[in-house]
Short mmCIF file of C-alpha atoms and ligand atoms in Angstrom, two decimals:
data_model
loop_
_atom_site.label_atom_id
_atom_site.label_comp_id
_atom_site.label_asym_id
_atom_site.label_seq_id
_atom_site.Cartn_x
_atom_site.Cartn_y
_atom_site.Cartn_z
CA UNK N 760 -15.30 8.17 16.43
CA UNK N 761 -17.24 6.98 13.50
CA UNK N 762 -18.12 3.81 12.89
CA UNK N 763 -18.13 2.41 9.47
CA UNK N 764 -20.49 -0.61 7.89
CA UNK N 765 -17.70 -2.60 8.32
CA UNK N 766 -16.59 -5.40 10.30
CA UNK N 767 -13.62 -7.84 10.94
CA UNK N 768 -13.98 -11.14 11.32
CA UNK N 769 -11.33 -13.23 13.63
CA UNK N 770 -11.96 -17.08 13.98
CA UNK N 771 -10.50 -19.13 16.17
CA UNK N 772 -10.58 -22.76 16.13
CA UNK N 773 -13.96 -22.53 14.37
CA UNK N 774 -15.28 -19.68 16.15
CA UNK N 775 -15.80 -16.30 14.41
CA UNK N 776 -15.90 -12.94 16.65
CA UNK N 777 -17.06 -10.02 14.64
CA UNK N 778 -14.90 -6.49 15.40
CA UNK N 779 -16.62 -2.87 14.77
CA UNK N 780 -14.13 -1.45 12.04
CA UNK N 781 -13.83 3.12 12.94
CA UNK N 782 -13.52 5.26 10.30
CA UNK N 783 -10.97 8.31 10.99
CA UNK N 784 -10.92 11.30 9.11
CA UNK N 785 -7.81 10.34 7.61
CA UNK N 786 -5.05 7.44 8.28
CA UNK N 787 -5.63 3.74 7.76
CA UNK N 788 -9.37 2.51 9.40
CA UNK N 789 -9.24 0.76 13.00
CA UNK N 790 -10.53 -2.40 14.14
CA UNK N 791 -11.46 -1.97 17.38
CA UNK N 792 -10.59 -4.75 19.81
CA UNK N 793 -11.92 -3.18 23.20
CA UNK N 794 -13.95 -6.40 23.81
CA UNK N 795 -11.66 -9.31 22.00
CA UNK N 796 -10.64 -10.18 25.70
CA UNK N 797 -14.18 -10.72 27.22
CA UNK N 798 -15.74 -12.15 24.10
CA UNK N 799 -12.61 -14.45 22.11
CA UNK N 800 -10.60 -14.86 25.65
CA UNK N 801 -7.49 -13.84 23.90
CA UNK N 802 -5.42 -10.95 23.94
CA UNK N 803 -3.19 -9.00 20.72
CA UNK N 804 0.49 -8.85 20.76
CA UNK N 805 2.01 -5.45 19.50
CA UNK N 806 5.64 -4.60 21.26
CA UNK N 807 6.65 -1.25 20.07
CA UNK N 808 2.63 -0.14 19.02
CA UNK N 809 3.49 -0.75 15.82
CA UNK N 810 -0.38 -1.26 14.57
CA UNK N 811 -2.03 0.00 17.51
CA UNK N 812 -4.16 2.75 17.69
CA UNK N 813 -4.17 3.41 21.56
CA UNK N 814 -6.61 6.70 21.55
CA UNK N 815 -8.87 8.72 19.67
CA UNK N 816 -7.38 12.19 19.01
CA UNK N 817 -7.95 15.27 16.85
CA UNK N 818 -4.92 17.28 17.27
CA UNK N 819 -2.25 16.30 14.72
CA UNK N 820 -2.07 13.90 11.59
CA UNK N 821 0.81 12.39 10.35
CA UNK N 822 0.67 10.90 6.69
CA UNK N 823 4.30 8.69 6.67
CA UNK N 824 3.96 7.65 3.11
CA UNK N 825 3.77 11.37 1.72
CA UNK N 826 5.63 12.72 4.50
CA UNK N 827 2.60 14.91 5.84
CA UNK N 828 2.61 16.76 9.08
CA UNK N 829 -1.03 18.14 9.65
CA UNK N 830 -1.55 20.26 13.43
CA UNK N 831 -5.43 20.39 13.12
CA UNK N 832 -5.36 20.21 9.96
CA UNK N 833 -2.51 22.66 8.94
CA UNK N 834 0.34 21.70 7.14
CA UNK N 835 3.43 22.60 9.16
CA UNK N 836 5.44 23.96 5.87
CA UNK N 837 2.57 26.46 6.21
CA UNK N 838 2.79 26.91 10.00
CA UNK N 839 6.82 27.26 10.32
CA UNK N 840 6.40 29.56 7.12
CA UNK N 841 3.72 31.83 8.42
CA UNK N 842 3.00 31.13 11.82
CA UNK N 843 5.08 31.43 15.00
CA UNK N 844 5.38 29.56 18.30
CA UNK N 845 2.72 30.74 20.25
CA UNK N 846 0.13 31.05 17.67
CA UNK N 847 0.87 27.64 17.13
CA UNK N 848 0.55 26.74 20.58
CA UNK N 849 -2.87 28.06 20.95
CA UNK N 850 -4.06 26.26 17.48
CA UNK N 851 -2.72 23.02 19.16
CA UNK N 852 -4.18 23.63 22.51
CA UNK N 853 -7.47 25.32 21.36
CA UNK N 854 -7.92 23.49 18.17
CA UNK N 855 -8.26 26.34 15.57
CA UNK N 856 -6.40 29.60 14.62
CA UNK N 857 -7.05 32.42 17.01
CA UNK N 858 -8.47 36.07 16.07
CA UNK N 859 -6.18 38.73 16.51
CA UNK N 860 -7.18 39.56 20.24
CA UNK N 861 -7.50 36.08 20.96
CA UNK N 862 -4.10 35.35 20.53
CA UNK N 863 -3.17 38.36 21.78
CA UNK N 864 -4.59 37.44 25.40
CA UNK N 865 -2.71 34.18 25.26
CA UNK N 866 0.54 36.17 24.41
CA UNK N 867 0.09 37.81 27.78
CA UNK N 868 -0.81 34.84 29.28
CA UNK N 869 2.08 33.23 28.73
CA UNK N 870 4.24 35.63 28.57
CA UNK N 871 3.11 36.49 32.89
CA UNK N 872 3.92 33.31 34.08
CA UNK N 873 7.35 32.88 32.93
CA UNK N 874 9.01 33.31 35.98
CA UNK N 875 9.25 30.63 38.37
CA UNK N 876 8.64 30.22 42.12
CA UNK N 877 12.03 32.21 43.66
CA UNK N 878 12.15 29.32 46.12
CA UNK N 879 12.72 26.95 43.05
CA UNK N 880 16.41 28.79 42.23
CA UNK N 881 17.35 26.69 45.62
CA UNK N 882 16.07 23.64 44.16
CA UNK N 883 18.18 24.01 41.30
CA UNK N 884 21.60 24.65 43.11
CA UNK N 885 21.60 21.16 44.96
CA UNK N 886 22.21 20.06 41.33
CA UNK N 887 26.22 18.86 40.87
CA UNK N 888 27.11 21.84 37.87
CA UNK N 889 28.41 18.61 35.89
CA UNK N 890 24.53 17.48 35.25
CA UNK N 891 23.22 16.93 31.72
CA UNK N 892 20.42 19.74 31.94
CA UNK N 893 17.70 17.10 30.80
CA UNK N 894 18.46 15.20 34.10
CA UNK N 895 17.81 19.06 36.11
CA UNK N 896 14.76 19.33 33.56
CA UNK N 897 13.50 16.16 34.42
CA UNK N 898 13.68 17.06 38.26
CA UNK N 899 12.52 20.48 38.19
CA UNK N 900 9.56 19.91 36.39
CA UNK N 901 8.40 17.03 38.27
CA UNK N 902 9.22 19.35 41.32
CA UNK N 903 6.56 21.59 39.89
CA UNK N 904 3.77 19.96 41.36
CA UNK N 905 5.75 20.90 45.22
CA UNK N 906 5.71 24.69 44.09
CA UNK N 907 2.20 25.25 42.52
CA UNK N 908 -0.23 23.46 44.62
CA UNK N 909 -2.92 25.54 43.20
CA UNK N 910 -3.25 23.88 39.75
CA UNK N 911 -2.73 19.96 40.60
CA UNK N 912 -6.17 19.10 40.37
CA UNK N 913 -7.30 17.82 37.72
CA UNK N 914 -10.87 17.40 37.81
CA UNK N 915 -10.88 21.41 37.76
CA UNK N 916 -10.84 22.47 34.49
CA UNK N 917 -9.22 25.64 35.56
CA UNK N 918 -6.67 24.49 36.82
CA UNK N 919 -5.98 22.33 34.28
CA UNK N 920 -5.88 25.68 32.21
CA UNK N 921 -3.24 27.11 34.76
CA UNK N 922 -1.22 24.43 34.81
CA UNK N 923 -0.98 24.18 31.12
CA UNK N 924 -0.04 27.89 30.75
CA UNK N 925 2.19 27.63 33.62
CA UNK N 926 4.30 24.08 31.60
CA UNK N 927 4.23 26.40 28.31
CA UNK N 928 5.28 29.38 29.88
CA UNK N 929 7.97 28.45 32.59
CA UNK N 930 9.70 25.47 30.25
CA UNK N 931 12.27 27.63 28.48
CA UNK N 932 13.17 29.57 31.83
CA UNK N 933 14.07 25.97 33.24
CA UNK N 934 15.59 25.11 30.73
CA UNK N 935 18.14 28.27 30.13
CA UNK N 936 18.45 28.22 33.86
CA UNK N 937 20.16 24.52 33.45
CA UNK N 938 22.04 25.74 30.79
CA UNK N 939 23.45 28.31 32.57
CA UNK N 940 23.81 26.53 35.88
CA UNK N 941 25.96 23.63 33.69
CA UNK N 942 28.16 26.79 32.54
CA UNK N 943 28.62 28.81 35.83
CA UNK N 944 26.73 31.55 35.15
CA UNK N 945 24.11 33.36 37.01
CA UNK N 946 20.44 32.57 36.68
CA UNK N 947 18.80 35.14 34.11
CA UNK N 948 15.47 36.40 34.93
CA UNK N 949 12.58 36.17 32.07
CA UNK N 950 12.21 39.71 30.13
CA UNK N 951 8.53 40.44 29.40
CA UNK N 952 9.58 42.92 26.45
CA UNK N 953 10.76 40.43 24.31
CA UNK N 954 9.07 37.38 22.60
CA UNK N 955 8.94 33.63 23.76
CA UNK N 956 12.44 32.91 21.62
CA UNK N 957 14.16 36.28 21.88
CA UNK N 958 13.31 35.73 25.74
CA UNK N 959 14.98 32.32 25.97
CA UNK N 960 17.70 33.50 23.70
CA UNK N 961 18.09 36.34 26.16
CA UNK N 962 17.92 33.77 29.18
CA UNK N 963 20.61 31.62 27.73
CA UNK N 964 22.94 34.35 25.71
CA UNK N 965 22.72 37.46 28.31
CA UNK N 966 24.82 38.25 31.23
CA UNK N 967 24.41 40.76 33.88
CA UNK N 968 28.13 42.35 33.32
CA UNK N 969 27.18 43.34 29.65
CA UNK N 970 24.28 43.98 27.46
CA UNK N 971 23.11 41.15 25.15
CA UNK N 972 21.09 42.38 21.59
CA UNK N 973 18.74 39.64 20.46
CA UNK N 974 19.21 39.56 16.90
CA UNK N 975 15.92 38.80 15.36
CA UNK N 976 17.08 36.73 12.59
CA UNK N 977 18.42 34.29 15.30
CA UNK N 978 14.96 34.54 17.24
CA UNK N 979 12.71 33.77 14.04
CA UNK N 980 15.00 30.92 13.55
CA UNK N 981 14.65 29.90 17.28
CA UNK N 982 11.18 30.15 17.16
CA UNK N 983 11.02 28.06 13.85
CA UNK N 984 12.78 24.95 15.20
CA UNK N 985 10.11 25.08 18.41
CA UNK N 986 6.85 25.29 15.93
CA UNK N 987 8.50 22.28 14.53
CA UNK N 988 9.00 20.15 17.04
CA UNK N 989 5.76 20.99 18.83
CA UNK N 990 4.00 18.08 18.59
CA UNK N 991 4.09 14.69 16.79
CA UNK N 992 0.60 12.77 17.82
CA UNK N 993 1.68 9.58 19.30
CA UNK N 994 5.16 9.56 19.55
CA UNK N 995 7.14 7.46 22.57
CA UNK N 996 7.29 10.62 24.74
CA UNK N 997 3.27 11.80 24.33
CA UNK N 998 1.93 8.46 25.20
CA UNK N 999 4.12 7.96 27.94
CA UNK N 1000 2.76 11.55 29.24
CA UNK N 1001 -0.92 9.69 28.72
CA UNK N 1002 -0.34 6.98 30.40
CA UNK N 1003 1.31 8.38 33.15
CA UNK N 1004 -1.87 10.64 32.77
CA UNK N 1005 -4.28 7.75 33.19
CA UNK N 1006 -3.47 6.86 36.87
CA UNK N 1007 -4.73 10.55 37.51
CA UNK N 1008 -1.46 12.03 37.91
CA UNK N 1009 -0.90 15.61 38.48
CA UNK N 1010 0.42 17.54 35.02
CA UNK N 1011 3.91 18.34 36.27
CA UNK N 1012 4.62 14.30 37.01
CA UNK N 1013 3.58 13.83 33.79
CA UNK N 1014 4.90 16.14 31.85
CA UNK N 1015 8.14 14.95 33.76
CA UNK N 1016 7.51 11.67 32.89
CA UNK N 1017 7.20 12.92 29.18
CA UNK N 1018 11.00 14.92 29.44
CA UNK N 1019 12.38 11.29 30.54
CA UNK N 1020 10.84 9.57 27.83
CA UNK N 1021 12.10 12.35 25.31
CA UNK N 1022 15.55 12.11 26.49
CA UNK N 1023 16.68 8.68 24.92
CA UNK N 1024 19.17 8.81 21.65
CA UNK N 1025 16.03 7.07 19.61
CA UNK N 1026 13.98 10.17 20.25
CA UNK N 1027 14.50 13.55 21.30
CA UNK N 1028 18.28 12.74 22.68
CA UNK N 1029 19.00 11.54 18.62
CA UNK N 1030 19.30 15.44 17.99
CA UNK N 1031 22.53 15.37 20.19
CA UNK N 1032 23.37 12.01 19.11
CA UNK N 1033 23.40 12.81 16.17
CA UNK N 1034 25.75 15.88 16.15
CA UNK N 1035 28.09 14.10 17.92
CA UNK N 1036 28.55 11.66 15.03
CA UNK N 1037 29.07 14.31 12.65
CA UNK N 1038 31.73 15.63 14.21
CA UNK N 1039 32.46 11.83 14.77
CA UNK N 1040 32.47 11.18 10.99
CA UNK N 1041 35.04 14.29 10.62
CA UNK N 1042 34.91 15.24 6.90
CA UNK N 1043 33.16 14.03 3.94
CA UNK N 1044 36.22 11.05 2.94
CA UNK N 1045 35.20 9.02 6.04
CA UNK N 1046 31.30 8.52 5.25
CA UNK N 1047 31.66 5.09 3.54
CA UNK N 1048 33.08 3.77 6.44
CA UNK N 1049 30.35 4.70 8.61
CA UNK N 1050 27.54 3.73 6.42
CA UNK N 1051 29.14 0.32 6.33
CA UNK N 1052 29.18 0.24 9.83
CA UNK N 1053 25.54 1.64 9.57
CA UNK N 1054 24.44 -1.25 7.89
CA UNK N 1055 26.51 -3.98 9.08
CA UNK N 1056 23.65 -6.05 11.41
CA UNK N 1057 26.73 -7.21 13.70
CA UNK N 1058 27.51 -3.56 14.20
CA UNK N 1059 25.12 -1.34 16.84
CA UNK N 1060 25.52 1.90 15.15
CA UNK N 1061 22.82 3.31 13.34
CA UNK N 1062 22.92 6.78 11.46
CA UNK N 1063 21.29 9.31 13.91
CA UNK N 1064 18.97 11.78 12.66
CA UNK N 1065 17.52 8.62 10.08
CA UNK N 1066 14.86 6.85 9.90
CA UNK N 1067 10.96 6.86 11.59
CA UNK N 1068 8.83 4.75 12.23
CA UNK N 1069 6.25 6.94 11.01
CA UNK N 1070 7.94 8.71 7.78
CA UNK N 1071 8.40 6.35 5.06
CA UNK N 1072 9.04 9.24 2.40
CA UNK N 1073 10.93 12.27 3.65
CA UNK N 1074 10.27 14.06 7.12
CA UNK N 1075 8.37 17.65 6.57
CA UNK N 1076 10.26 18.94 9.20
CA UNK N 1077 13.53 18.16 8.12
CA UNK N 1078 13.27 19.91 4.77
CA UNK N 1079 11.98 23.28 6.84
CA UNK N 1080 15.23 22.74 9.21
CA UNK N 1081 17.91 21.99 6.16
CA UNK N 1082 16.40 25.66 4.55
CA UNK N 1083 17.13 26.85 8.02
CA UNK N 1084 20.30 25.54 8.40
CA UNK N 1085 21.57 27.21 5.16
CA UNK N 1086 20.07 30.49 6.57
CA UNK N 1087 21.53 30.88 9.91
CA UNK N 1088 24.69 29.62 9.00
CA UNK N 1089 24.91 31.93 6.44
CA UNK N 1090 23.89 35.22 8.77
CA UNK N 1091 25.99 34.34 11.40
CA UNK N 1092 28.94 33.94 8.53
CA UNK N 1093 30.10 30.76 9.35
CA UNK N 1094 31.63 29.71 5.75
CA UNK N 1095 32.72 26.01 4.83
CA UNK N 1096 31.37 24.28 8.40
CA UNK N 1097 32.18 21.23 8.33
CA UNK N 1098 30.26 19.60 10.25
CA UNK N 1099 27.21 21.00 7.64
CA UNK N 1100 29.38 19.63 4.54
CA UNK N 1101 29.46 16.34 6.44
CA UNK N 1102 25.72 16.27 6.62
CA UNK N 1103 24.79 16.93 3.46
CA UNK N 1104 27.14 14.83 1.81
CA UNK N 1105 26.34 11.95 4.27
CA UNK N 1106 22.48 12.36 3.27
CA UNK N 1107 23.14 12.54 -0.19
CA UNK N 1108 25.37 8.83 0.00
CA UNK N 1109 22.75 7.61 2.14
CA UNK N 1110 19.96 8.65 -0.34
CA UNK N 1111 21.59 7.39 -3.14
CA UNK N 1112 22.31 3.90 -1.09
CA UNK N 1113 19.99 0.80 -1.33
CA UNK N 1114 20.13 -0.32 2.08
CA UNK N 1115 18.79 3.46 2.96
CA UNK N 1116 16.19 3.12 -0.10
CA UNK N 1117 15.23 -0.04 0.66
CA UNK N 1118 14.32 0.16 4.64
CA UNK N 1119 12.76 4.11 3.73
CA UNK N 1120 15.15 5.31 6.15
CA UNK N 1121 15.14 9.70 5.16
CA UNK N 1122 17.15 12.43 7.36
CA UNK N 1123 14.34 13.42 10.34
CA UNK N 1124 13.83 16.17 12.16
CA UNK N 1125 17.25 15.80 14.24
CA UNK N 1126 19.54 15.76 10.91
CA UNK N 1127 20.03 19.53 10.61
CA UNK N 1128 18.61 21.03 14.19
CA UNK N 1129 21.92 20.31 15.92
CA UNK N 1130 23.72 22.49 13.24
CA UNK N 1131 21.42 25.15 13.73
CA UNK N 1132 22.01 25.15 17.97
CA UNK N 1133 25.55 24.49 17.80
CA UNK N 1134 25.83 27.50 15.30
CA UNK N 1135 24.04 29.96 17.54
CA UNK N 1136 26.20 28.64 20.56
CA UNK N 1137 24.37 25.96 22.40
CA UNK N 1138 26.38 22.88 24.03
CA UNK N 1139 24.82 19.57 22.40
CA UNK N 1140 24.23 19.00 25.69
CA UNK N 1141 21.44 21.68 25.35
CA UNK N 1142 19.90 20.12 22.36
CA UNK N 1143 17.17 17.66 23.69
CA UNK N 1144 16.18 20.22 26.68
CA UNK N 1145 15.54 22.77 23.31
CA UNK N 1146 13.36 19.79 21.72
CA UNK N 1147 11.97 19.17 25.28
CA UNK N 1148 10.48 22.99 25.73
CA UNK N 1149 9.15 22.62 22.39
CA UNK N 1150 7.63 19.11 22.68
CA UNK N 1151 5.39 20.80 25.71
CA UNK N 1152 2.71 22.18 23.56
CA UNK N 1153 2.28 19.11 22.21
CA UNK N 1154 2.40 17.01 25.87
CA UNK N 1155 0.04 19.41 27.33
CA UNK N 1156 -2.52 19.17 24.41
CA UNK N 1157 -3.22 15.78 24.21
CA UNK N 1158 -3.06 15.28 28.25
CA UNK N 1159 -6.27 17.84 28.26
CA UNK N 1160 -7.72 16.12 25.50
CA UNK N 1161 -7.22 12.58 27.30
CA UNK N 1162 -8.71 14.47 30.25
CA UNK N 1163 -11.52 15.72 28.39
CA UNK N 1164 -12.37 12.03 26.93
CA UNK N 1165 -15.15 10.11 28.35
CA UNK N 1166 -13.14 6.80 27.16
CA UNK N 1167 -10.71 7.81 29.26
CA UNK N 1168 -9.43 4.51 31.43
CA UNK N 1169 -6.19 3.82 33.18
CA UNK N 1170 -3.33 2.31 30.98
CA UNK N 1171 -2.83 -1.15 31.66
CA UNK N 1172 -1.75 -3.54 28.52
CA UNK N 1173 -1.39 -6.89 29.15
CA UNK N 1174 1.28 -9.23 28.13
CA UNK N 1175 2.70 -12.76 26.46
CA UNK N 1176 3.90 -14.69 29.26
CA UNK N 1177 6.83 -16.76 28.45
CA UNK N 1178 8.35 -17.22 32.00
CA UNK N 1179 7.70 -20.25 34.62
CA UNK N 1180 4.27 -21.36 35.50
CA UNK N 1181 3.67 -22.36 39.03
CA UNK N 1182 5.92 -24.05 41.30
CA UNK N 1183 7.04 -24.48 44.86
CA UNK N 1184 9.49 -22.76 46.44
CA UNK N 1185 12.49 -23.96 47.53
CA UNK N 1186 14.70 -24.31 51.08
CA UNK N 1187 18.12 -22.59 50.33
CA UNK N 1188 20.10 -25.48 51.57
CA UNK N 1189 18.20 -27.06 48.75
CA UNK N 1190 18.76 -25.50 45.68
N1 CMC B 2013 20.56 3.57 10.61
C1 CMC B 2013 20.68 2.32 10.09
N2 CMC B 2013 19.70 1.42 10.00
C2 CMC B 2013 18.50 1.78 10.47
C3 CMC B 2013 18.26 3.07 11.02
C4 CMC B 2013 19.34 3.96 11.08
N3 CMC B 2013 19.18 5.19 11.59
N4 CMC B 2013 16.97 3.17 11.41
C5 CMC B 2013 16.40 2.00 11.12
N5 CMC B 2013 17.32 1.16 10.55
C6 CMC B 2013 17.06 -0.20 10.05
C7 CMC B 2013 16.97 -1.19 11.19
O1 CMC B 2013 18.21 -1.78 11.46
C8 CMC B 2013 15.95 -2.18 10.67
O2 CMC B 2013 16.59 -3.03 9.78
P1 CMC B 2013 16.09 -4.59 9.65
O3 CMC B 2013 14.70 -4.51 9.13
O4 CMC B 2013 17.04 -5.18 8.68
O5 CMC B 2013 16.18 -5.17 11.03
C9 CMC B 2013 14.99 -1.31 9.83
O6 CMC B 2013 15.77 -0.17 9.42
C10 CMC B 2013 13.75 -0.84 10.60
O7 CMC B 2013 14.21 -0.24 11.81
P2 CMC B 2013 13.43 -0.33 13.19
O8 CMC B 2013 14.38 -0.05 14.30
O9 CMC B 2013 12.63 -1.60 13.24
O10 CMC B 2013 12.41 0.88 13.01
P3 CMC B 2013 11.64 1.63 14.14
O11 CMC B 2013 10.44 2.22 13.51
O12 CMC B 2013 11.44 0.75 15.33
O13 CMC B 2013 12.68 2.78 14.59
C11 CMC B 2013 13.80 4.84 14.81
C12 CMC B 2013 12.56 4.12 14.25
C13 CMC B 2013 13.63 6.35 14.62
C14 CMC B 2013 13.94 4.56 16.31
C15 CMC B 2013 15.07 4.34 14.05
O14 CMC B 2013 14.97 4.66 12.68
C16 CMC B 2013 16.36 4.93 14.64
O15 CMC B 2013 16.91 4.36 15.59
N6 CMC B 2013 16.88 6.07 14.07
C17 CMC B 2013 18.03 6.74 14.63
C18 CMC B 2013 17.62 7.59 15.83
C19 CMC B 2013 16.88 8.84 15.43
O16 CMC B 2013 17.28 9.57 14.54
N7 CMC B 2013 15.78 9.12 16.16
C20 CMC B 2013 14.99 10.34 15.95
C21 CMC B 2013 13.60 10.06 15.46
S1 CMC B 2013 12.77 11.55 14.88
C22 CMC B 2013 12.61 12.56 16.27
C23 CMC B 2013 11.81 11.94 17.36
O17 CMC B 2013 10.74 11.39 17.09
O18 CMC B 2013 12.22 12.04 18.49
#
């Protein structure tokens, strides 16, 4: 962290404290207020971290005004165009792009611990078949830490290697295993043959009675919507994985704690959300309606799959997933969906809109990713589990950096108390 010649000066009632200002390598500078408490006596009031910088970290960059995604460095138009999953898993984890055998160990890597402990297929049954699968996820990843003793401690770095494979690795068998648990089917066992998205294609699409052809079209695309939802610096579900971290938590709680997080319809569950209202919204002639209703303040709904509180131009990711949209929609031959015509047209009345203009509210990520799942035959229900396997990278890589930082302190903010101050308690026969 770099500090700059600069300073900011807070006074209060004639006192002035003098804050270090940090320098990042890019994004807005920092005043750091580590010792405002013990020096001023007062604390800062930020609900929703909405100017707080609450770690150091080197892994990704967002720029909201252009609408820049950087994963050390490397624009993710670049990555989803000329990268894949893994590779982008080891840049995230490792910090730069690997050499050809490099990344071909990690392949391996990952690709040998996909199955999971047979003991956890037990687990999984005492689950009602009715279950959304991110309620199964949330379980059976937190239940991780009962089936792989071996790499829960965190103070050895090898294990903390392990257990990061391990997450990476095992995610998308949990995940097609709740999918097909929700659906009656049997369990389908990893395939080492095939790629990480052919293989969870395989695990979701495949059935022992017949054999199942991963087309590779519908892989690339698969793997393209999990490079772009790999990671997202500090979003909701990331910091909630670091502070969960902080306490010295084992990686499966956390990364548990991280699927929970994810699962609410302002983050990761907006992608099903969000599907759900365009098949809601019906066809094209019913939009002004529900953009009134979007921007009536009496009115709760909001449009899902708009607005960030990072992105104040356009999401990158959502222009990569639109292109994609177009693409596997067009392979698999589905003609005139209407459920795409009433996105696009929906964005384009939003666009054009002031309310939209005005607030910087652009289609994110979760516009167009539901279109692509539903069209290669996943149950919105399956949507935020998808985003949730993908989000891992991303959880995993900035618990070992927190790990790895010597600033690294339990998270504890404080608060503005607005409730009663002291008094005595009283007899019920009193009250
Ligand atoms: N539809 C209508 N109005 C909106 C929307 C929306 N989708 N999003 C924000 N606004 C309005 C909001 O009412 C507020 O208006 P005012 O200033 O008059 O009170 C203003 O825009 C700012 O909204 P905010 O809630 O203060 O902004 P935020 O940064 O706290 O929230 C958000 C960001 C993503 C939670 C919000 O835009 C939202 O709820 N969007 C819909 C859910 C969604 O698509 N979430 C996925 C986010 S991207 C993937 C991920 O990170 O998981």
């Amino acid at each position: 962290m770099a500090e700059t010649n600069k300073t900011a000066t807070l006074t209060i009632d004639g006192n002035s404290f003098e804050l270090p200002i940090h320098a990042p390598t890019a994004g807005p500078d920092v005043i750091d207020i580590r010792k405002l408490y013990g020096q001023a006596g007062v604390f800062t009031y930020d609900p929703g971290f909405t100017s707080t910088a609450s770690c150091d970290s080197t892994i990704t960059f967002i720029d909201g005004d252009k609408g820049e995604l950087l994963h050390r460095g490397y624009p993710i138009d670049q990555l989803a165009e000329k990268s894949h999953y893994l590779e982008v898993c080891f840049l995230l984890l490792y910090g730069y792009l690997p050499k050809a055998g490099e990344l071909e160990e990690f392949e391996n890597t990952i690709t040998r611990h996909t199955m999971i402990h047979e003991q956890m297929y037990n687990f999984f049954r005492g689950f009602r078949r009715d279950a959304h699968p991110m309620a199964v996820m949330v379980g059976v990843v937190g239940a991780m830490a009962a089936f792989y003793h071996d790499s829960t401690d965190i103070a050895d770095p090898r294990q903390r290697e392990i257990a990061s494979h391990r997450l990476i690795a095992k995610m998308p068998t949990i995940a097609a295993m709740a999918y097909k648990y929700s659906i009656g089917q049997p369990f389908v066992y990893p395939r080492n043959d095939l790629d990480y998205a052919a293989n969870f294609l395989h695990m979701c699409f495949s059935v022992p009675a017949e054999e199942y052809v991963v087309d590779p079209i519908l892989a690339r695309a698969m793997d393209r919507i999990f490079t772009l939802h790999a990671d997202h610096e500090q979003n909701a579900s990331t910091s909630t994985v670091r502070l969960a971290s902080s306490s010295g938590a084992n990686p499966f709680a956390c990364i548990a704690a991280g699927v929970a997080c994810l699962w609410g319809p302002a983050h990761g569950g907006a992608n099903q959300a969000c599907l759900e209202m365009l098949k809601e919204i019906g066809s094209p002639e019913n939009i002004p309606e529900y953009l009134a209703r979007a921007k009536d303040k009496d009115d709760s709904f909001r449009l899902m799959g708009f607005g960030h509180r990072v992105y104040k131009n356009f999401d990158p990711r959502a222009k990569v997933m639109k292109q994609s949209a177009d693409e596997v929609l067009d392979l698999l031959g589905v003609e005139n969906n209407p459920v795409l015509a009433t996105a696009k047209e929906l964005e384009k009345q939003a666009l054009a809109d002031p309310y939209f203009a005005e607030k910087k509210l652009f289609p994110n990520v979760d516009f167009y990713s539901g279109i692509i799942l539903e069209a290669m035959g996943f149950p919105t229900s399956m949507f935020t589990p998808i985003f949730a396997l993908s989000r891992t990278v991303g959880w995993v890589s900035q618990w070992k950096e927190m790990l790895n930082d010597p600033q690294n302190k339990i998270g504890r903010p404080r608060q503005l108390y607005l409730g009663e101050t002291e008094r005595d308690y009283v007899d019920i026969e009193n009250r």
